[in-house]
Tab-separated table of C-alpha atoms and ligand atoms in Angstrom:
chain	number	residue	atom	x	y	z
A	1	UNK	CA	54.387	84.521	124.807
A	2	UNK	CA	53.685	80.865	124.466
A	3	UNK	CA	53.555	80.278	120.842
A	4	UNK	CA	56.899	81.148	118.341
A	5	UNK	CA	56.423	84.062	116.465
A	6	UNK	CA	56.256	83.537	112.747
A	7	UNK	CA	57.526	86.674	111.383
A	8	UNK	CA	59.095	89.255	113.436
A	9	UNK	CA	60.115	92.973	112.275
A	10	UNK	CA	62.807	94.872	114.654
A	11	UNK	CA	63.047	98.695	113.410
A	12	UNK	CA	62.010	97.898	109.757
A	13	UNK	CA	62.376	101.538	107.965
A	14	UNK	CA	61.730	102.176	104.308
A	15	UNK	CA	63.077	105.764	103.113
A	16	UNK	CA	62.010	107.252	99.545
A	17	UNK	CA	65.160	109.645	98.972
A	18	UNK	CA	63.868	112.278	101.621
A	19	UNK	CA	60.556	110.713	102.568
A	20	UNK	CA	60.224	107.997	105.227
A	21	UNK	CA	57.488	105.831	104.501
A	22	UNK	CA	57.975	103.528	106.992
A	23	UNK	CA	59.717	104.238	110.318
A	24	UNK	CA	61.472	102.078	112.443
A	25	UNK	CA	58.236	99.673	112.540
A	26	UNK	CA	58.786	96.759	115.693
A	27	UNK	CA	55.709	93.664	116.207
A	28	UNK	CA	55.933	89.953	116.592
A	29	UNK	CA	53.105	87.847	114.941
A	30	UNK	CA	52.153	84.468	116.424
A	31	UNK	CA	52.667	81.135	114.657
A	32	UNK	CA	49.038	80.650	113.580
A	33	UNK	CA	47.538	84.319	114.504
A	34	UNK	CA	45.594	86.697	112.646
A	35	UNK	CA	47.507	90.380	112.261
A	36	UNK	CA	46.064	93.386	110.778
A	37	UNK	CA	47.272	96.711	110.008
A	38	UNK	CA	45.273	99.162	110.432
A	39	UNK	CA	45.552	102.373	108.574
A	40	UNK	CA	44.668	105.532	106.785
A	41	UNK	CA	45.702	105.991	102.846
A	42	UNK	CA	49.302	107.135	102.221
A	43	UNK	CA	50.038	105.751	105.794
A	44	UNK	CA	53.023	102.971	104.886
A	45	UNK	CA	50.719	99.941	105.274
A	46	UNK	CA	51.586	98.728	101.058
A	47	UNK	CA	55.432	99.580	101.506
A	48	UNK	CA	55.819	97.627	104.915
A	49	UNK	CA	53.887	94.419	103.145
A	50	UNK	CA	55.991	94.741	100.092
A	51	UNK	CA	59.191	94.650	102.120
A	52	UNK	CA	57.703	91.403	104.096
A	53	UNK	CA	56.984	90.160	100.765
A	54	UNK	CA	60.375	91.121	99.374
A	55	UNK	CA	59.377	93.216	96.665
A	56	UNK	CA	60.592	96.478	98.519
A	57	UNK	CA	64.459	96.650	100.248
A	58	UNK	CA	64.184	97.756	103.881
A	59	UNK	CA	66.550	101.339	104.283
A	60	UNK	CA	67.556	99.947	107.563
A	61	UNK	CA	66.374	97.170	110.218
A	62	UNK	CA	65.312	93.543	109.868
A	63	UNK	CA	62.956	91.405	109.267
A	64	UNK	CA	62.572	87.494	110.276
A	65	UNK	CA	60.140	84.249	109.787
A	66	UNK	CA	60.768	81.259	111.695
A	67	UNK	CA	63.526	82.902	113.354
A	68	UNK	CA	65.549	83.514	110.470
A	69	UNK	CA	66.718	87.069	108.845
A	70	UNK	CA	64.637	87.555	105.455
A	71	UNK	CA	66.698	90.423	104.356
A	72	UNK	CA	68.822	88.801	101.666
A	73	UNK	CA	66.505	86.308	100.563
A	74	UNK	CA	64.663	87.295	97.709
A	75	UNK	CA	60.885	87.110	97.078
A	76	UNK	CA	60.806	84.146	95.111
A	77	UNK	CA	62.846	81.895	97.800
A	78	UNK	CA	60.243	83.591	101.552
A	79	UNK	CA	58.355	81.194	102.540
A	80	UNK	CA	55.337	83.728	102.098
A	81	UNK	CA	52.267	84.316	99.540
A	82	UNK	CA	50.593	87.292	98.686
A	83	UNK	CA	46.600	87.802	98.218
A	84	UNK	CA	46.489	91.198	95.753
A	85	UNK	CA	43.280	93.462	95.830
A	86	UNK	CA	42.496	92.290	92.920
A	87	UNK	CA	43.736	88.958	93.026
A	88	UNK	CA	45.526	88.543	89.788
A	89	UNK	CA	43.459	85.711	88.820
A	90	UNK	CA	45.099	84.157	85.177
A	91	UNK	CA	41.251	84.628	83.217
A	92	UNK	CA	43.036	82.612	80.261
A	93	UNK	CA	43.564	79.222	82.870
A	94	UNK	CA	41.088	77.812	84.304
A	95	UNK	CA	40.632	77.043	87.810
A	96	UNK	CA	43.123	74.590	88.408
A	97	UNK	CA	45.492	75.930	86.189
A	98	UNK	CA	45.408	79.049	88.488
A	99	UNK	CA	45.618	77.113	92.119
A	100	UNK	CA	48.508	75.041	91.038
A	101	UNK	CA	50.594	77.537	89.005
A	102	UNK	CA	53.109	78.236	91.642
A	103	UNK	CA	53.611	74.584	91.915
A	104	UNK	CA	54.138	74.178	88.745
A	105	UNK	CA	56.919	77.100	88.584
A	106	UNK	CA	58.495	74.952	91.335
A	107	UNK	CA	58.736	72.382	89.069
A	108	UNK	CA	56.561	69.884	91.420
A	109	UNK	CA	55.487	67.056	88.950
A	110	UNK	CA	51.970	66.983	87.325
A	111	UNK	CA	50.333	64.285	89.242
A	112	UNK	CA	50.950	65.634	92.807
A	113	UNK	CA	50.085	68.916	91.763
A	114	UNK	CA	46.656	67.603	90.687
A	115	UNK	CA	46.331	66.294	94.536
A	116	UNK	CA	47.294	69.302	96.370
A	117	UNK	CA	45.196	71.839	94.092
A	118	UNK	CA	42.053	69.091	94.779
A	119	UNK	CA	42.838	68.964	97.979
A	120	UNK	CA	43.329	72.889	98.683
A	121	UNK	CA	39.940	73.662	96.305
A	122	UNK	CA	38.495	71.039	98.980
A	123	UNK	CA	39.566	73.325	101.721
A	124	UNK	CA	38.273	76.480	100.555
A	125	UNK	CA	34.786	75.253	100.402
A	126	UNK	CA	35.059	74.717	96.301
A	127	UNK	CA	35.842	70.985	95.779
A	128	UNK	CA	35.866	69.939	92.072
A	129	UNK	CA	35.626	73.235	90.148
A	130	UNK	CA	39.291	72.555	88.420
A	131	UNK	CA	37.519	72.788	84.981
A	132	UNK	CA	35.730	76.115	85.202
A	133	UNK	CA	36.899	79.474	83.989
A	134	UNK	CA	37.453	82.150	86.202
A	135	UNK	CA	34.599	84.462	84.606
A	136	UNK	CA	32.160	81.544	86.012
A	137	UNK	CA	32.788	81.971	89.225
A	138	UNK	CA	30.882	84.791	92.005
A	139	UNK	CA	33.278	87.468	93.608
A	140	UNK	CA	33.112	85.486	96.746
A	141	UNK	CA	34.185	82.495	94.775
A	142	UNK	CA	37.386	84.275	93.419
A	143	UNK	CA	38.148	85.185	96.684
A	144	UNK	CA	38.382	81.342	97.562
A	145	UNK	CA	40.491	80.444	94.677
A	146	UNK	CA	42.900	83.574	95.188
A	147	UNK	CA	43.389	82.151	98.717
A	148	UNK	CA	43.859	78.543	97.566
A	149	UNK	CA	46.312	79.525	95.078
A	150	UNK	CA	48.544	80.891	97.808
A	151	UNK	CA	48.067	78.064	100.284
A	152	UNK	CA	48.812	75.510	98.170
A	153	UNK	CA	51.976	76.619	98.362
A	154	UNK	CA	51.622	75.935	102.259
A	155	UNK	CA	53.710	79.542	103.037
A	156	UNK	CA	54.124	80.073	106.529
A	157	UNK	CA	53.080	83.879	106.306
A	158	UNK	CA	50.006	84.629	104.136
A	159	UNK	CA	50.485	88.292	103.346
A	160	UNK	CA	46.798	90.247	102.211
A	161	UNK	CA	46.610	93.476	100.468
A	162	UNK	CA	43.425	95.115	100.591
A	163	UNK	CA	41.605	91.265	99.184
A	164	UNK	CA	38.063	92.839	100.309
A	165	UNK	CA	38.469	96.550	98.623
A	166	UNK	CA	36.783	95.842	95.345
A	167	UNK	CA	33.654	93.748	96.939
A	168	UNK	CA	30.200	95.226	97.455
A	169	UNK	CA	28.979	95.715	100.642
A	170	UNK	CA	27.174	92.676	101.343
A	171	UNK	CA	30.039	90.709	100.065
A	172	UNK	CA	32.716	92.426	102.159
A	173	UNK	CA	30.797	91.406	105.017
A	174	UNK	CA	30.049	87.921	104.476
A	175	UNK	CA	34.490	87.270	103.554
A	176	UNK	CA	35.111	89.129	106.709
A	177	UNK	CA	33.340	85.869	108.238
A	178	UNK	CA	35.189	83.404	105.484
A	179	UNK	CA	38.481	84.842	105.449
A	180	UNK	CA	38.604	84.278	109.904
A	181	UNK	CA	37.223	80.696	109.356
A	182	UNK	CA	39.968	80.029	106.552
A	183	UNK	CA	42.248	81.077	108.185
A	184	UNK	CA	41.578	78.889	111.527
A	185	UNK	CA	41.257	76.195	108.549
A	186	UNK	CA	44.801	76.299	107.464
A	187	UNK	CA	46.201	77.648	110.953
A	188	UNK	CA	48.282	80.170	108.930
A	189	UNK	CA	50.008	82.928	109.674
A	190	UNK	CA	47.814	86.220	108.152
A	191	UNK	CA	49.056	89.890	107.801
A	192	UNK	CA	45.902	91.551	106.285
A	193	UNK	CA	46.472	95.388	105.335
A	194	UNK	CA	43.485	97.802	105.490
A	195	UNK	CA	41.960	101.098	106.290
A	196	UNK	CA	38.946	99.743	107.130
A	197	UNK	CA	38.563	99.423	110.892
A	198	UNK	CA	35.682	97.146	110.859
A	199	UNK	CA	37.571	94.219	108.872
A	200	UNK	CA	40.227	94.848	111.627
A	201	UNK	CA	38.131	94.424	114.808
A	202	UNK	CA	35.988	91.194	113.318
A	203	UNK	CA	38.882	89.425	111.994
A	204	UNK	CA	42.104	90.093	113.681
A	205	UNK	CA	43.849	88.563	116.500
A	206	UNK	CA	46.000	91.305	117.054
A	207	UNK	CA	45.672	94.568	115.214
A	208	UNK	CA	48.601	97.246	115.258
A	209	UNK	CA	47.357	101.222	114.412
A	210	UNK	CA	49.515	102.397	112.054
A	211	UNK	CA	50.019	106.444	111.505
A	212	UNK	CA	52.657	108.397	109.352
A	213	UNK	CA	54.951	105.677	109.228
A	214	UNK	CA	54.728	104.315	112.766
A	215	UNK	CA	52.695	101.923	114.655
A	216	UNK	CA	51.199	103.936	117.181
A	217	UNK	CA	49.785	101.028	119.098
A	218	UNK	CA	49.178	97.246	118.904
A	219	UNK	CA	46.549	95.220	121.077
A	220	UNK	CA	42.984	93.026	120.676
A	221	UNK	CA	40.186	95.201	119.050
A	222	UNK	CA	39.102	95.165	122.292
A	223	UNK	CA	42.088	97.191	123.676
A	224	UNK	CA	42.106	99.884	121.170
A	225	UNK	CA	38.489	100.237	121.241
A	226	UNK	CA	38.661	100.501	124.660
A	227	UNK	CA	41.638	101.993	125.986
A	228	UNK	CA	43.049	103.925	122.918
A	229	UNK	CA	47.224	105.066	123.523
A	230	UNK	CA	46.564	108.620	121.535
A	231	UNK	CA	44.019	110.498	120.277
A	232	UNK	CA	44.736	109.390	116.931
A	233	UNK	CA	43.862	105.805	117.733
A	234	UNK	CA	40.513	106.742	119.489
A	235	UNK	CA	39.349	108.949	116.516
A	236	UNK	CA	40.492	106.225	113.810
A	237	UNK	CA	39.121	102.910	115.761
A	238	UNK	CA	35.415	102.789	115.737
A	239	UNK	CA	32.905	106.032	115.707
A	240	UNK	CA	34.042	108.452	118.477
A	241	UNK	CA	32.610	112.529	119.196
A	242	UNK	CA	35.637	114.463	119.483
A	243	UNK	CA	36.066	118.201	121.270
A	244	UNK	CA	38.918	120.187	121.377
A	245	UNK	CA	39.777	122.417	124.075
A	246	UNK	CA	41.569	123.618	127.225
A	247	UNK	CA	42.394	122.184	130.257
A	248	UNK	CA	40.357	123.884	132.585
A	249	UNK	CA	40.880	121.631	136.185
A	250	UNK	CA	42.467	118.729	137.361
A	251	UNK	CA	41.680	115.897	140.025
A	252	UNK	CA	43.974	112.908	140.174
A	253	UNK	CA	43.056	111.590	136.093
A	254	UNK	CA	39.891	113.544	135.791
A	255	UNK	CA	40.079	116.436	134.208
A	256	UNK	CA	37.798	119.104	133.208
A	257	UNK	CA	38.148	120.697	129.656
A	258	UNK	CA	36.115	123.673	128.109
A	259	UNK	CA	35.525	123.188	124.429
A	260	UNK	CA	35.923	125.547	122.232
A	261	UNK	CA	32.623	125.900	121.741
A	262	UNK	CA	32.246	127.572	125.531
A	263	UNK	CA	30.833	124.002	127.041
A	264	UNK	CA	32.375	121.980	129.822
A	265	UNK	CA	33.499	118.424	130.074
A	266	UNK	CA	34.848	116.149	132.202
A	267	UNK	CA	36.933	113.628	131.219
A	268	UNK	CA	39.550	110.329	131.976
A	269	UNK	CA	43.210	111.572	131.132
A	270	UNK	CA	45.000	108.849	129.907
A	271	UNK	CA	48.849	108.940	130.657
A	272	UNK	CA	49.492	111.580	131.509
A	273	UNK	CA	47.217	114.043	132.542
A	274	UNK	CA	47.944	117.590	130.823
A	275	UNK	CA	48.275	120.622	132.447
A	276	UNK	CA	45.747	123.511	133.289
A	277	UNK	CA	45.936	125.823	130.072
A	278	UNK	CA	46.622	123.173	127.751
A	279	UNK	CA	45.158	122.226	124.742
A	280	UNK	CA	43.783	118.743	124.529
A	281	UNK	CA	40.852	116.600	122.913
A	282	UNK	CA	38.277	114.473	124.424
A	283	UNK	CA	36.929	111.593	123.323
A	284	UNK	CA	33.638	110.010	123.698
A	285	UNK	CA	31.787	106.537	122.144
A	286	UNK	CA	28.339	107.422	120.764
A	287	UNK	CA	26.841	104.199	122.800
A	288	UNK	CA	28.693	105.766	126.022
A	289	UNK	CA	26.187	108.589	125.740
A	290	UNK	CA	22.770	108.154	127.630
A	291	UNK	CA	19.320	109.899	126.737
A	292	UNK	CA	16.797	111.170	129.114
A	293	UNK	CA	13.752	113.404	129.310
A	294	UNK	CA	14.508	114.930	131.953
A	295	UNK	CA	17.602	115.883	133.400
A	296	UNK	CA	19.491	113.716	135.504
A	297	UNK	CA	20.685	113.881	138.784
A	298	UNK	CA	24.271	114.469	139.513
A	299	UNK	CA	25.939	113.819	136.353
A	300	UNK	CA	28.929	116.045	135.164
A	301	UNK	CA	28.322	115.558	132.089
A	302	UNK	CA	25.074	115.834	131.832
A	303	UNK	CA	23.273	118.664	128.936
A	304	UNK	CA	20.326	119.715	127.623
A	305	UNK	CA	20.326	119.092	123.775
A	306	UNK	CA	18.373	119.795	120.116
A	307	UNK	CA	17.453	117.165	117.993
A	308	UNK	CA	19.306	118.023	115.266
A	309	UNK	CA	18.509	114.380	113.067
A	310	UNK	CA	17.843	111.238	113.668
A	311	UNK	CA	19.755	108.411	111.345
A	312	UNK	CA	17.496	105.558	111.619
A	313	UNK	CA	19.722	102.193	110.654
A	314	UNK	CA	17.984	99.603	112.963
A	315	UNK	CA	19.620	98.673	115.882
A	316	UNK	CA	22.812	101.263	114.922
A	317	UNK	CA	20.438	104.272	114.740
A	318	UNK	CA	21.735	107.132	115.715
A	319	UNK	CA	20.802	110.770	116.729
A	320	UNK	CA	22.643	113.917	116.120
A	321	UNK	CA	22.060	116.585	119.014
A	322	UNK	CA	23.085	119.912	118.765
A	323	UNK	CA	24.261	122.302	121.713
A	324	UNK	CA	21.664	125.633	122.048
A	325	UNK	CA	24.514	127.801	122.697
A	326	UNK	CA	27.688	126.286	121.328
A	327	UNK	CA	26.444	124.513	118.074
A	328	UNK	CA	28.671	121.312	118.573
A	329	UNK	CA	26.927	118.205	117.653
A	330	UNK	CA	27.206	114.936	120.012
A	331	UNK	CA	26.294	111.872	118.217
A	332	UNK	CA	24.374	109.367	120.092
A	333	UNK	CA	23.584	105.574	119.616
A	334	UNK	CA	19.502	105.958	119.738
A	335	UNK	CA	18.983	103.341	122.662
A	336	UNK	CA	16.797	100.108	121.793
A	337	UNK	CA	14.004	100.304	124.426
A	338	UNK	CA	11.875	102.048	122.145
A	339	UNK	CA	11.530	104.453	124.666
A	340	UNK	CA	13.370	107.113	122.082
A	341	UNK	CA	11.850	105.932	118.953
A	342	UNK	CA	9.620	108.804	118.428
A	343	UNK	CA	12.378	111.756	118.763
A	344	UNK	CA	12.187	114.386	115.799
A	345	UNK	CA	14.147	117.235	114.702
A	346	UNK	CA	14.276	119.827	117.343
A	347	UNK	CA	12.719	117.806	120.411
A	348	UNK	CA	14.917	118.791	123.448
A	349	UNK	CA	16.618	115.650	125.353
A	350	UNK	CA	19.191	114.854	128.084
A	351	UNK	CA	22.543	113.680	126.974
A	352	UNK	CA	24.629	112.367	129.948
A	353	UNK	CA	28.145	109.770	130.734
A	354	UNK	CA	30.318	109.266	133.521
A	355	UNK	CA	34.068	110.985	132.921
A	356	UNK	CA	35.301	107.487	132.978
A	357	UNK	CA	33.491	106.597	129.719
A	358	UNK	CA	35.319	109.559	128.260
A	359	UNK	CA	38.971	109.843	127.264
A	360	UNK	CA	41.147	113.114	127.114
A	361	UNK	CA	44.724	113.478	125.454
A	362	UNK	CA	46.870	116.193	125.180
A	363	UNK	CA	46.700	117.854	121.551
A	364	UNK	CA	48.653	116.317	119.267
A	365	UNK	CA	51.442	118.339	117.679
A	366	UNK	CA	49.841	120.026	114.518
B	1	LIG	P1	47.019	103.108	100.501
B	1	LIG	O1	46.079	102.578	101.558
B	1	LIG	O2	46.505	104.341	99.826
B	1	LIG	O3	47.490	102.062	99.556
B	1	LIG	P2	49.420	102.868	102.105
B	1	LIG	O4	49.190	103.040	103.573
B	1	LIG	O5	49.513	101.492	101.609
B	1	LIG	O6	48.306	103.668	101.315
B	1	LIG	P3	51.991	103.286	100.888
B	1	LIG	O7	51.568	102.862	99.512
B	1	LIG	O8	52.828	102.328	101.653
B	1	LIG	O9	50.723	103.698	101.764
B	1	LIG	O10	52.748	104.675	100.772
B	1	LIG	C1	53.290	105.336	101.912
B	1	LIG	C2	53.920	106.626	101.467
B	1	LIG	O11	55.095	106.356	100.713
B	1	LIG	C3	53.008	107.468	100.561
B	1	LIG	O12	53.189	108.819	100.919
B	1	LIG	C4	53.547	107.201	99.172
B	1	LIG	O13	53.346	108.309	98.327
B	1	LIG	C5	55.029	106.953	99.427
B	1	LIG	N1	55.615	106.005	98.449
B	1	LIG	C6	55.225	104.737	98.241
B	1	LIG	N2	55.979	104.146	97.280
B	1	LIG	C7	56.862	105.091	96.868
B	1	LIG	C8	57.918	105.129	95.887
B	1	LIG	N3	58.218	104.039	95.171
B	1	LIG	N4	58.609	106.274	95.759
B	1	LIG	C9	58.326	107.363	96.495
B	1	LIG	N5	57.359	107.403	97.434
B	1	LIG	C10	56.628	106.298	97.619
């Protein structure tokens, strides 16, 4: 790795009395690089923040930023800043009052702090608004100032809980866009917690999966997407159809698996390839999935299906196609040719991929 890492974490663990929230969690962030984690509720994502932030006391392991141990310095004295879900926005000060609070905690004297916060509002897109009240501003406008209340404390870690979970739609999507071009703007260090896995892929560098506790892998968007570690990965990162069945054949990493549903599949093992008789799950992309009319030559995977719906969304349609005999329903990316754009309930199509488009992983322990 060229760049220094900004904050590093070597076997952080967090333990409730009996619980462990957070287990022996290791990752390196860039100087500069966006980092999210990725997660489902109840997972540890809050705790492991809080301990960055130094709200929380780690049970064991440690925890450094620019190379030095973070563990007895208390919140106040990190060089880090924390964006809250719902921002915890002062709506009796107005505007500048809000950015240049910390500043004025730190005892920084008036007239500078009347540079910086002009200067930071500047940044964020919101030059001279120092006067208005917080109730005058748009949700996407809060958003700003919650930001430039943090940087103007120039931290070297920007820590952000959740700052998109109480926008609409519309809104969420359009920050996702902001919050990436901020933070190329300030060249910050970002840890953004969420358990959405689209605000993940757009904006992150780096994104680590995090499950019960643990990270159970950390890559690009690309590389989970794309070559998931577990099955837990593949069914939480983007949409995914997922059978579960037995290990019916092996050859080299393909293996074929019947589902429990009485259908077989080939598949990609990844690791290790699991044994005949095992249990295991498969894993396949709806946009993997190709449609035909008639059936196709020599592909394994290849089934005669039921239109069961079609979800029209524009160009992420999709169709749900149920199995005559089994009753499992594939979900399928309805292809933008056209060529499809007449299907109906209970038309009969092709669904076909190559094994290598599909993943397989042993079970995971119930
Ligand atoms: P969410 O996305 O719902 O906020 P999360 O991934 O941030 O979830 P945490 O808030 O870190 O999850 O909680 C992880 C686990 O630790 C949960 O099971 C939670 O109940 C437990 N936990 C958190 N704080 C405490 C506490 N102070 N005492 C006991 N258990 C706690």
């Amino acid at each position: 790795m060229t760049t220094p890492a900004d904050l590093v974490c070597k076997d952080l663990t967090k333990d409730f009395d009996k619980f462990r929230a957070v287990d022996r969690v290791s990752f390196e962030v860039p100087q500069g690089s966006f980092f999210s984690i990725l997660g489902p509720s109840g997972c540890g994502k809050t705790t492991l923040l809080r301990m960055i932030a130094g709200f929380q006391f780690p049970t064991s392991g440690d925890l450094l930023i620019k190379g030095k141990s973070m563990i007895d310095v208390g919140p106040s004295k990190r060089p880090v800043s924390m964006v809250f879900q719902h921002l915890a926005l002062f709506p009796m000060m107005n505007i500048g009052k809000n950015v240049g609070f910390g500043l004025r905690q730190r005892g920084v004297p008036a007239a500078e702090i009347k540079t910086r916060v002009g200067r930071v509002l500047e940044r964020v897109g919101l030059p001279g608004i120092e006067d208005r009240q917080v109730d005058q501003l748009s949700g996407g406008q809060k958003q700003r100032v919650a930001i430039a209340r943090c940087m103007v404390l120039e931290p070297d870690v920007l820590l952000l809980d959740e700052p998109l979970g109480a926008l609409d739609l519309k809104l969420r999507e359009h920050m996702k866009i902001e919050l990436k071009s901020l933070q190329a703007e300030f060249n910050t260090t970002f840890v953004y917690i969420t358990h959405d896995q689209s605000e993940a892929l757009v904006m992150s560098d780096n994104i680590a999966v995090m499950n019960k506790g643990r990270f159970d892998q950390i890559g690009t968007a690309k590389e989970l997407y794309y070559e998931p570690a577990n099955a837990f990965v593949a069914g939480f990162v983007g949409d995914a159809n997922k059978f579960s069945g037995k290990i019916t054949a092996r050859d080299g990493q393909t293996v074929s698996l019947v589902t429990d549903g009485g259908v077989t599949l080939h598949a990609q093992a990844v690791q290790a390839v699991p044994e005949i008789g095992a249990r295991a799950q498969i894993f396949v992309r709806p946009e993997a999935i190709a449609l035909s009319k008639t059936a196709p030559a020599n592909s394994p995977n290849a089934s005669a299906r039921v239109v069961d719906s079609v979800l029209f969304n524009g160009a992420n349609s999709m169709v749900l196609l149920r199995d005559p005999q089994s009753g499992e329903l594939l979900q399928v990316t309805l292809p933008q040719t056209g060529a499809f754009l007449g299907l109906a309930k209970g038309d009969t199509v092709y669904a076909s991929w190559e094994p290598a488009q599909a993943r397989c992983f042993a079970a995971e322990a119930a």
